[in-house]
Coordinates of C-alpha atoms and ligand atoms in Angstrom, one line a residue:
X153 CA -2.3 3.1 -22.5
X154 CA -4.0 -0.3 -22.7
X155 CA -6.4 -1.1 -19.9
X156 CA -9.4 -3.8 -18.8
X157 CA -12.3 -1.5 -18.2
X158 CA -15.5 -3.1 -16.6
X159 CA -18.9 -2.2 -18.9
X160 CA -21.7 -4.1 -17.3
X161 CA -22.4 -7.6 -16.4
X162 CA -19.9 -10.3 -17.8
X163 CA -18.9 -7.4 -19.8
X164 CA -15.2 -6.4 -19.6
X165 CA -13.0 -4.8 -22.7
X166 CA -9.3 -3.7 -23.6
X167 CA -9.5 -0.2 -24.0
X168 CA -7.0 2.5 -25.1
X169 CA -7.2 5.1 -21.9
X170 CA -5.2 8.6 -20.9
X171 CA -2.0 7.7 -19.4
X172 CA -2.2 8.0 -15.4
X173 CA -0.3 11.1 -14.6
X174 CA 1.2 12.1 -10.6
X175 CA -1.7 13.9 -9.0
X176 CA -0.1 14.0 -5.2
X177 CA 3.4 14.7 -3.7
X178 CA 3.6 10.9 -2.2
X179 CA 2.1 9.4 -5.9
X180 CA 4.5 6.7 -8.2
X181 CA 3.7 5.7 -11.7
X182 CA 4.8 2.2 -12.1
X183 CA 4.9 0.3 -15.6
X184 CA 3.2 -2.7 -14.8
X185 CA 4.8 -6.1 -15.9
X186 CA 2.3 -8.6 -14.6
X187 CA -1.1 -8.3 -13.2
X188 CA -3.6 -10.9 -11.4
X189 CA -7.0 -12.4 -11.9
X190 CA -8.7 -12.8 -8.9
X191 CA -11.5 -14.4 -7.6
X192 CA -12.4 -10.9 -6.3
X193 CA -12.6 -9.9 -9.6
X194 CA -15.5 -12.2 -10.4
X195 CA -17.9 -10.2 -7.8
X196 CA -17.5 -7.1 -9.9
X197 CA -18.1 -9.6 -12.9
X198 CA -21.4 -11.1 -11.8
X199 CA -23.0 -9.4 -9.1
X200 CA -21.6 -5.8 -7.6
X201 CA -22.5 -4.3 -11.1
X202 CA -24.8 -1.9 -9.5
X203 CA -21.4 -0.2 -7.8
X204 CA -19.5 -0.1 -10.9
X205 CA -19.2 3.1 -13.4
X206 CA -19.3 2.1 -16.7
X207 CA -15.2 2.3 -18.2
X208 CA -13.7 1.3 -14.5
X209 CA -10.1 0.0 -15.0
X210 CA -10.5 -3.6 -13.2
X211 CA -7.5 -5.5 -11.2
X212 CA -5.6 -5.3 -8.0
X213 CA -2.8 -7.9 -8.3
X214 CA -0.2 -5.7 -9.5
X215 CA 3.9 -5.5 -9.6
X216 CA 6.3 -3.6 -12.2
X217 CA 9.2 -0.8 -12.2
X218 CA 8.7 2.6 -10.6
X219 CA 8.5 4.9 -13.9
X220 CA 7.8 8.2 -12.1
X221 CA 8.1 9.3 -8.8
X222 CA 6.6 12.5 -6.9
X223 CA 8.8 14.8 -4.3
X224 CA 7.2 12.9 -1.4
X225 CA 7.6 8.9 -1.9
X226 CA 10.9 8.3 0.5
X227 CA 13.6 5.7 -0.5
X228 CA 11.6 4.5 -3.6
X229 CA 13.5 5.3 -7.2
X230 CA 12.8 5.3 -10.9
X231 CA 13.9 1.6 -11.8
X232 CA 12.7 -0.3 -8.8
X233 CA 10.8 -3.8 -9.0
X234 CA 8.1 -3.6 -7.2
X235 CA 4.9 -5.4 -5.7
X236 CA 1.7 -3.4 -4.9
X237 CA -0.8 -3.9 -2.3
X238 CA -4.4 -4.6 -3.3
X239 CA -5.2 -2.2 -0.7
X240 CA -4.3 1.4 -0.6
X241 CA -2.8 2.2 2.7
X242 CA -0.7 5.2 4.3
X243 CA 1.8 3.2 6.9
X244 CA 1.8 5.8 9.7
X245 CA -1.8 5.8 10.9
X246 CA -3.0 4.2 14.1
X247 CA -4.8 1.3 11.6
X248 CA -1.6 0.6 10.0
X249 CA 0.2 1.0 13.2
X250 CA -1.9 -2.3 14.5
X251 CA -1.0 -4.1 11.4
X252 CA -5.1 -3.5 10.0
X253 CA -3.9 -1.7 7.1
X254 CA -7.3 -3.0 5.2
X255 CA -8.4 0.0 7.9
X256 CA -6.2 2.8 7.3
X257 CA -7.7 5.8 8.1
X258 CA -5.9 8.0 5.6
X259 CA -7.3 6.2 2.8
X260 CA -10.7 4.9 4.3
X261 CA -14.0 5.3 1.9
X262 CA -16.1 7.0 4.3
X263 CA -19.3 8.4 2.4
X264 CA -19.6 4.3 1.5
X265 CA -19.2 4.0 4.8
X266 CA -16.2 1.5 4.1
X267 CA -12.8 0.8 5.0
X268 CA -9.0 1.0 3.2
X269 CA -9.6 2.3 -0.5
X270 CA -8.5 -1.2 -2.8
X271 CA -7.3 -0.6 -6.4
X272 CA -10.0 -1.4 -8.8
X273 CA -12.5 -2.4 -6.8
X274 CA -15.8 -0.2 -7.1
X275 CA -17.3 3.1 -5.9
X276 CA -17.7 1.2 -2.4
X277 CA -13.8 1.1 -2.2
X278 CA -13.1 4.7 -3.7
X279 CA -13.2 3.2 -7.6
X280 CA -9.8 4.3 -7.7
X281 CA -8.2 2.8 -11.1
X282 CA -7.4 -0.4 -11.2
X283 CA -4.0 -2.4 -12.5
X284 CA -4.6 -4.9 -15.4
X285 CA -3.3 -1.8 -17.5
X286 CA 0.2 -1.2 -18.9
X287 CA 0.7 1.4 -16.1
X288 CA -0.5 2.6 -12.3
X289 CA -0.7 5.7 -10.7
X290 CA 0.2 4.2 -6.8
X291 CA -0.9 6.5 -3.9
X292 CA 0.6 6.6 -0.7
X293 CA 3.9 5.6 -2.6
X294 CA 6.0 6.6 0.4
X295 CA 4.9 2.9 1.8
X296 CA 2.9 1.3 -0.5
X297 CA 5.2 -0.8 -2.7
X298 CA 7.2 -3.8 -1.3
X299 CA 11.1 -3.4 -3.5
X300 CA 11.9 -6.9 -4.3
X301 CA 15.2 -8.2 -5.7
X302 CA 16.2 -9.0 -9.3
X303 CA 16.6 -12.2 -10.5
X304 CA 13.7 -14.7 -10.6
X305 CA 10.7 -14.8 -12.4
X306 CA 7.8 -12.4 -11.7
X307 CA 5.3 -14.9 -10.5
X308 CA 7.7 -16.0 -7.4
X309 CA 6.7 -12.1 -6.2
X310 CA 3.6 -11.5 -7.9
X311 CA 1.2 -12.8 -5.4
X312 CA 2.4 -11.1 -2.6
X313 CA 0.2 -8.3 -3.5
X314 CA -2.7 -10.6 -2.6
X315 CA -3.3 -13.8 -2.7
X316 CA 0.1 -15.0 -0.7
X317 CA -1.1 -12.6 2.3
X318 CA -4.7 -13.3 1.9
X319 CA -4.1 -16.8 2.3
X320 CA -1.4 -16.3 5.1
X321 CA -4.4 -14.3 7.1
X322 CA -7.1 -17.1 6.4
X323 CA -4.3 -19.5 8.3
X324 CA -3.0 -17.4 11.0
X325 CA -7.0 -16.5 11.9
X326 CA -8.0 -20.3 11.5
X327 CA -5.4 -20.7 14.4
X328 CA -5.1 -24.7 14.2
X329 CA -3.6 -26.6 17.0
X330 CA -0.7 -28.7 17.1
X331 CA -1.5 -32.0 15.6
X332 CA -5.3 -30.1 14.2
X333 CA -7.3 -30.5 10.8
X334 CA -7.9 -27.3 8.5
X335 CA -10.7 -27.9 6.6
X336 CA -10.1 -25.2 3.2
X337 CA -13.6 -24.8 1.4
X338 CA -12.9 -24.0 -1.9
X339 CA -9.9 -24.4 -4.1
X340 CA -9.6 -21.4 -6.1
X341 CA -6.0 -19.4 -6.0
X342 CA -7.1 -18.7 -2.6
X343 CA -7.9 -21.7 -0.5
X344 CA -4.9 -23.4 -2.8
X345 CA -2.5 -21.4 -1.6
X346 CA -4.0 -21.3 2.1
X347 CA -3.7 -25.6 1.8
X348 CA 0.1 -25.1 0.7
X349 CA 0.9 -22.9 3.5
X350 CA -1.4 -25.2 5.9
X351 CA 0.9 -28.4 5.1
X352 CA 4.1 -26.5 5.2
X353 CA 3.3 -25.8 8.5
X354 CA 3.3 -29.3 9.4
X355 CA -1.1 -29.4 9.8
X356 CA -3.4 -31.7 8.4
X357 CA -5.5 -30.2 5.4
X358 CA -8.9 -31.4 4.1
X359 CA -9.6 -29.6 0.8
X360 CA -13.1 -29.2 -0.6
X361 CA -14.3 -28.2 -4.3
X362 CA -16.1 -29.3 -7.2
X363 CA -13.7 -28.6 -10.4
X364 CA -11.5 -32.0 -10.9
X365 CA -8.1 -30.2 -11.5
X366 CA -8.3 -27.7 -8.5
X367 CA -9.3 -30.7 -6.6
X368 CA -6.0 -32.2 -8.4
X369 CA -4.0 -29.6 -7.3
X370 CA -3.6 -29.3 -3.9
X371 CA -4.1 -33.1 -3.7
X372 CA -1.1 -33.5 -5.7
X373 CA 0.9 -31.5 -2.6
X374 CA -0.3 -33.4 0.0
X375 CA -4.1 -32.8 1.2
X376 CA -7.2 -34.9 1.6
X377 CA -9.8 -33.8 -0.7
X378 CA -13.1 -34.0 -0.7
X379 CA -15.1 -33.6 -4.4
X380 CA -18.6 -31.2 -3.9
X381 CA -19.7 -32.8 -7.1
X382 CA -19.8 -36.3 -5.5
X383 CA -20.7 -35.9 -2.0
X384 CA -23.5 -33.6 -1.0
X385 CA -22.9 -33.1 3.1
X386 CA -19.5 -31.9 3.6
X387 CA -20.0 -32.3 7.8
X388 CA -20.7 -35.8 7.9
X389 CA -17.5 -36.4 5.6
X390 CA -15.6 -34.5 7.7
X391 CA -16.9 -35.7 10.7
X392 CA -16.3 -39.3 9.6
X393 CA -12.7 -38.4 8.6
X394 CA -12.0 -36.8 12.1
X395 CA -13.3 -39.3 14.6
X396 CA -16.6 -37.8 14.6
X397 CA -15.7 -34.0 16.1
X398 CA -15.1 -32.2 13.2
X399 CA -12.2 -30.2 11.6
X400 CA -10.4 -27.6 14.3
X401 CA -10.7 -25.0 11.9
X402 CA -12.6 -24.4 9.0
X403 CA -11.1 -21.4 5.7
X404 CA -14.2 -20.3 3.9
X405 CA -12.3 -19.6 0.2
X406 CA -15.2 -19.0 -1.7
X407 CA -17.2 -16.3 -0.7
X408 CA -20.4 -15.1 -2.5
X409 CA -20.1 -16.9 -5.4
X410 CA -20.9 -19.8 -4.3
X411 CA -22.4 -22.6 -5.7
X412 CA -25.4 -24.2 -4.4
X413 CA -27.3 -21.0 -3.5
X414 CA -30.6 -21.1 -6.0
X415 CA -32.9 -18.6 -4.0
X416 CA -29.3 -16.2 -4.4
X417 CA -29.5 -16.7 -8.2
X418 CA -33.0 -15.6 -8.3
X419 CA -32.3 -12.7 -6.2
X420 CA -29.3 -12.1 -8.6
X421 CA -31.8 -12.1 -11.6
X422 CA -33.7 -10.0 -9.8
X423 CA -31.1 -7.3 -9.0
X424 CA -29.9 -8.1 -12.6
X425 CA -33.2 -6.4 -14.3
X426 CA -34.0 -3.5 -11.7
X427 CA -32.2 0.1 -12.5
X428 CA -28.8 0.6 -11.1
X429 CA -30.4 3.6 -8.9
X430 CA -32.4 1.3 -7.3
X431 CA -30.4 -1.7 -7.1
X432 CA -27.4 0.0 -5.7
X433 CA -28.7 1.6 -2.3
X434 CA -31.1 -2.1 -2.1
X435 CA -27.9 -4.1 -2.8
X436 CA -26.4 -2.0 0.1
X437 CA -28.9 -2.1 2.6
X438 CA -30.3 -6.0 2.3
X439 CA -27.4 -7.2 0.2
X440 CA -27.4 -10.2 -1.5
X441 CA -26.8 -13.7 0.6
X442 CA -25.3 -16.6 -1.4
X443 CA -24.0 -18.2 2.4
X444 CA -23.8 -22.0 1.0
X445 CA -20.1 -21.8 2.4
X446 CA -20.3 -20.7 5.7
X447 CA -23.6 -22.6 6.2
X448 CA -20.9 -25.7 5.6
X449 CA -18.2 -24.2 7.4
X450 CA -20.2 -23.6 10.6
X451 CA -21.3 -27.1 10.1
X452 CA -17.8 -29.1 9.4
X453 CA -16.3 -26.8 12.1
X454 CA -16.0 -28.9 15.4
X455 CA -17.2 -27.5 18.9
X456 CA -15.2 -24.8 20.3
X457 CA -13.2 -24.9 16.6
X458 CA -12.5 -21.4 14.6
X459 CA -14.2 -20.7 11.5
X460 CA -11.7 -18.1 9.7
X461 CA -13.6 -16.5 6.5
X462 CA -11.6 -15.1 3.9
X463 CA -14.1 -15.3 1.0
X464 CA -15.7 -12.2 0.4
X465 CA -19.5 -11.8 1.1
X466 CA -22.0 -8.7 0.6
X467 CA -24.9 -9.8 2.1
X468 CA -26.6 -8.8 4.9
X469 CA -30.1 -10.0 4.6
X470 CA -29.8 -13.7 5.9
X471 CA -29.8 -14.0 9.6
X472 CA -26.6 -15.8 10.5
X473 CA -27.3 -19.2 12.5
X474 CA -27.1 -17.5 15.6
X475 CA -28.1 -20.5 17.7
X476 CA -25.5 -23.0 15.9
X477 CA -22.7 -20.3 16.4
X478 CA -23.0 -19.8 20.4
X479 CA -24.1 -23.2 21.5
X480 CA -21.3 -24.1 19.0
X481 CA -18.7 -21.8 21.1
X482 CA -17.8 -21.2 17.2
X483 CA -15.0 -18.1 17.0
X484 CA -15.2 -16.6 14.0
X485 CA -12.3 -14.3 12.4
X486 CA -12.8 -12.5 9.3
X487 CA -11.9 -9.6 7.1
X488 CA -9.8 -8.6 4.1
X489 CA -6.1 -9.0 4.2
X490 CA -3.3 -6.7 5.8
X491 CA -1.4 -7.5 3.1
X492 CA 2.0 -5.5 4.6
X493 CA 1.1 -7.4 8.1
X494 CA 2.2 -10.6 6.9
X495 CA 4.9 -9.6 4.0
X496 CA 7.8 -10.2 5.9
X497 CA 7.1 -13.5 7.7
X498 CA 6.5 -14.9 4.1
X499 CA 9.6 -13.1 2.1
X500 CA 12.3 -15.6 3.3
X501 CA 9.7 -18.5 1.8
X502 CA 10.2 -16.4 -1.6
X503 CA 13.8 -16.2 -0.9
X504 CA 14.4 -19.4 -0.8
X505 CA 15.2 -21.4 -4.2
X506 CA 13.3 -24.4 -3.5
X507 CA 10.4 -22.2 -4.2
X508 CA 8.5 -24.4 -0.6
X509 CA 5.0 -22.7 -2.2
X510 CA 5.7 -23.8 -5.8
X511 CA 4.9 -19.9 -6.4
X512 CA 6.4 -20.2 -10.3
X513 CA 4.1 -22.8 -11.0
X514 CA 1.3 -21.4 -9.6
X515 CA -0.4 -19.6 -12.7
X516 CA -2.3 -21.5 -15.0
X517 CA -2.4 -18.7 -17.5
X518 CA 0.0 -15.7 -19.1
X519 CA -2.2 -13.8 -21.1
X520 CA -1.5 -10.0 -22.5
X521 CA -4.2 -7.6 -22.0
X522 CA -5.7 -8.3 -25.2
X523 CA -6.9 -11.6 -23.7
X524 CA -8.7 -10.3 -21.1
X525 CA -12.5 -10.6 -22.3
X526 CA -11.3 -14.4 -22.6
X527 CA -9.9 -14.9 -19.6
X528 CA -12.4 -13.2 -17.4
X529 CA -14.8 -15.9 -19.0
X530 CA -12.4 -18.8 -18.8
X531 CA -11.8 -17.9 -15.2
X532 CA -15.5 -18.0 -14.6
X533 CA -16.5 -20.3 -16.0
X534 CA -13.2 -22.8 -14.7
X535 CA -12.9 -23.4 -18.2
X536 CA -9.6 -24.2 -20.1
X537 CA -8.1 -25.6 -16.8
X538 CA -8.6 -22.0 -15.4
X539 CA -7.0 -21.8 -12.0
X540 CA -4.8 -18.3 -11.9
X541 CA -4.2 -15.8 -15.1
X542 CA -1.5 -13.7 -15.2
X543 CA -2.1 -10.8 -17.7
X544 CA 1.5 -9.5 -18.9
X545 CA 1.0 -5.8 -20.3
X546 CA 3.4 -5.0 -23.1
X547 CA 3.3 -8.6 -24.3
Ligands
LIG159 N1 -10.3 -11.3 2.2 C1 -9.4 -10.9 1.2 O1 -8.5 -10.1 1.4 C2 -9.5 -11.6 -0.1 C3 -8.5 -11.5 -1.0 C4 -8.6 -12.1 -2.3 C5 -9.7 -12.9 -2.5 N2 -10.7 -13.0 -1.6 C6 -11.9 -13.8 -1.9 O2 -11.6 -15.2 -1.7 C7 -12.5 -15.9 -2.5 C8 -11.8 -16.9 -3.4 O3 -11.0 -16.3 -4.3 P1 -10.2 -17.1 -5.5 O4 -9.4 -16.1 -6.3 O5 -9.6 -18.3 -4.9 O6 -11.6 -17.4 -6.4 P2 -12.3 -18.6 -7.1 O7 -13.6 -18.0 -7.4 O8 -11.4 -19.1 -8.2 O9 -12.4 -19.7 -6.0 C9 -13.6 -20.1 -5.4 C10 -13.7 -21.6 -5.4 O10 -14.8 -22.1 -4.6 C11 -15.4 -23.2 -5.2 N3 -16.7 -23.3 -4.7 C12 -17.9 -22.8 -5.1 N4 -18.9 -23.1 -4.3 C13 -18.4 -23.9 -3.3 C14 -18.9 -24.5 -2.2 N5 -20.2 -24.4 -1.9 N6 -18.1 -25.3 -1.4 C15 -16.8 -25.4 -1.7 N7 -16.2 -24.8 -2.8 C16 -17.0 -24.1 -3.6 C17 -15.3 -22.8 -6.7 O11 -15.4 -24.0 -7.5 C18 -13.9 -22.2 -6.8 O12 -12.9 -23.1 -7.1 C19 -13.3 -14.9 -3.3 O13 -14.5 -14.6 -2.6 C20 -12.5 -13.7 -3.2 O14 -13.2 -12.5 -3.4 C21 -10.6 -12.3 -0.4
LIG160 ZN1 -7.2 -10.4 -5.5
LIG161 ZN1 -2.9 4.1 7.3

């Protein structure tokens, strides 16, 4: 088959590859029919090269119809349409039992010392093969895939194996108060779809980026926006534009690769020239801090407000400001997403016609496969009006 395989830095290609065959009783092979770009994507891009293997299949956004089924996968038959998970989770655990299915301790990494195994997502996360590929071997099959009906387009289901759930999370953590301000840092797939769901929900939503037509976007739904590019302390806008407190909540949608972190480029350089053998245990222990983000969340935030981050960040090298956060009385709520947590408080949203999260419009781009190399620089780069790609294998 036809896959994205990850070769080094800013290096991706479309690859013929063996077929993914059932290796366990509980496994599916599903043909994949449409498969996201994420922002999480773009770490194994620029800077979590030293925990890649050279051919990795990349992605993790992934729904298509079951192909193949083992003995062991329950109700789930050759023919369904189905959504996937990012994260590779068993369902009958005490993890999954408490909804923390980014926990599960059936499919935890434990020599990396990490959590839930996630599709496509490096040897830290079980570099189990990813799903921007014409087909996927899904474990845990009995309870991974989420059936969905016939009928509309893929994109209205798509995202629910990410970024619909992800942003859900970054909301529900950010726990804003009747009447409150979110303030959404970055305006990637992520924090736009954390804005939409924000203003559906009745709150006030101050959006913040630095690319005019992401800025365009969620302004066009109904959201205050404020343009990086322009205005260099986020806190004192916000501040001015909430009667000098601050925003209730803060979502921090843009994790490490964020802009305005020099000494984190150098350090990037730096990582960039040393062997992987070296890199690779370094990048674990000190990890690499571009914190711009949260620095401005902690700020913007008001006293006693929530700071919810959603973005994902490596580093562990800068001290956090400890002093800010407790005399603050800052809470901070975190992680990645339990994606099957939130799946069926959002399915009567996709259920409904009106499409109330403008889910169909949502991609920017429908690329095959063959696109990939592209689009992975497009995406980047937020080039070519770049906001969300949707590959479509066997187009
Ligand atoms: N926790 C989870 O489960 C989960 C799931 C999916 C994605 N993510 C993470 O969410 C983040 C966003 O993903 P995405 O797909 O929207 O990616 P993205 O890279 O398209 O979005 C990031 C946005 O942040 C903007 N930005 C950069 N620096 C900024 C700054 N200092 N202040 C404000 N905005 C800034 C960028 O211009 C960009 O629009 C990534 O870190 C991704 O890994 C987390
Ligand atoms: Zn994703
Ligand atoms: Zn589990």
């Amino acid at each position: 088959m036809k896959a994205v395989t990850w070769h080094g830095r800013r290096d991706v290609r479309v690859e013929e590859v063996p077929d993914p065959i059932l290796k366990e009783p509980n496994d599916a092979i599903v043909r994949i029919t449409s498969s996201g770009l994420c922002g999480s994507d773009l770490h194994l891009y620029e800077t979590l090269g030293p925990f890649m293997g050279e051919g990795d299949i990349l992605g993790h956004e992934p729904m298509g119809i079951v192909e193949e089924v083992g003995p062991e996968t329950g109700g789930l038959s050759v023919g369904d349409r189905v959504v996937m998970p990012f994260q590779i989770c068993c369902g009958h655990c005490w993890m999954c039992n408490q909804g923390l299915h980014t926990q599960c301790e059936t499919t935890q990494v434990r020599d990396q010392g990490m959590g839930a195994a996630l599709f496509g997502f490096s040897k830290l996360y079980g570099e189990v093969p990813g799903a921007q590929a014409e087909f996927l071997r899904v474990p845990e099959a009995q309870f991974m895939p989420i059936k969905v009906p016939e009928g509309p387009p893929d994109e209205r289901f798509l995202f629910l194996s990410d970024v619909l759930p992800t942003a859900w999370q970054s909301v529900a953590y950010a726990d804003v108060p009747e009447g409150g301000t979110l303030l959404v840092l970055g305006l990637g797939p992520i924090g736009d779809m954390a804005s939409r769901i924000a203003l559906l929900q009745g709150k006030r939503v101050i959006g913040v980026d630095l690319v005019p037509e992401r800025l365009a976007r969620v302004k066009a739904r109904g959201a205050e926006v404020i343009d990086l590019s322009v205005v260099d302390d986020v806190g004192e806008e916000v501040r001015s534009l909430t009667g000098g407190r601050g925003a209730d909540a803060v979502v921090d949608a843009v994790g490490m690769e964020a802009h305005g972190s020099p000494v984190a480029e150098m350090g990037q350089r730096i990582f960039n020239v040393l062997p992987k053998r070296i890199t690779a245990p370094l990048m674990n222990k000190v990890g690499l801090d571009r914190m711009a983000a949260i620095y401005t969340a902690i700020d913007a935030v008001r006293r006693g407000g929530t700071v919810s981050l959603i973005g994902v960040y490596g580093g562990q090298s800068d001290p956090m400001p400890m002093l800010t956060l407790f005399d603050k009385q800052i809470q901070l709520r975190m992680g990645q997403a339990n994606i099957k947590r939130w799946v069926d408080e959002i399915m009567p949203l996709l259920l409904d016609d009106a499409d109330p999260l403008g889910t169909e419009g949502f991609a920017t781009h429908q690329v095959s496969l063959d696109d990939a190399p592209a689009a992975y620089q497009n995406f980047q780069k937020k080039q070519d009006g770049t906001v969300k790609v949707v590959f479509k294998p066997g187009s």
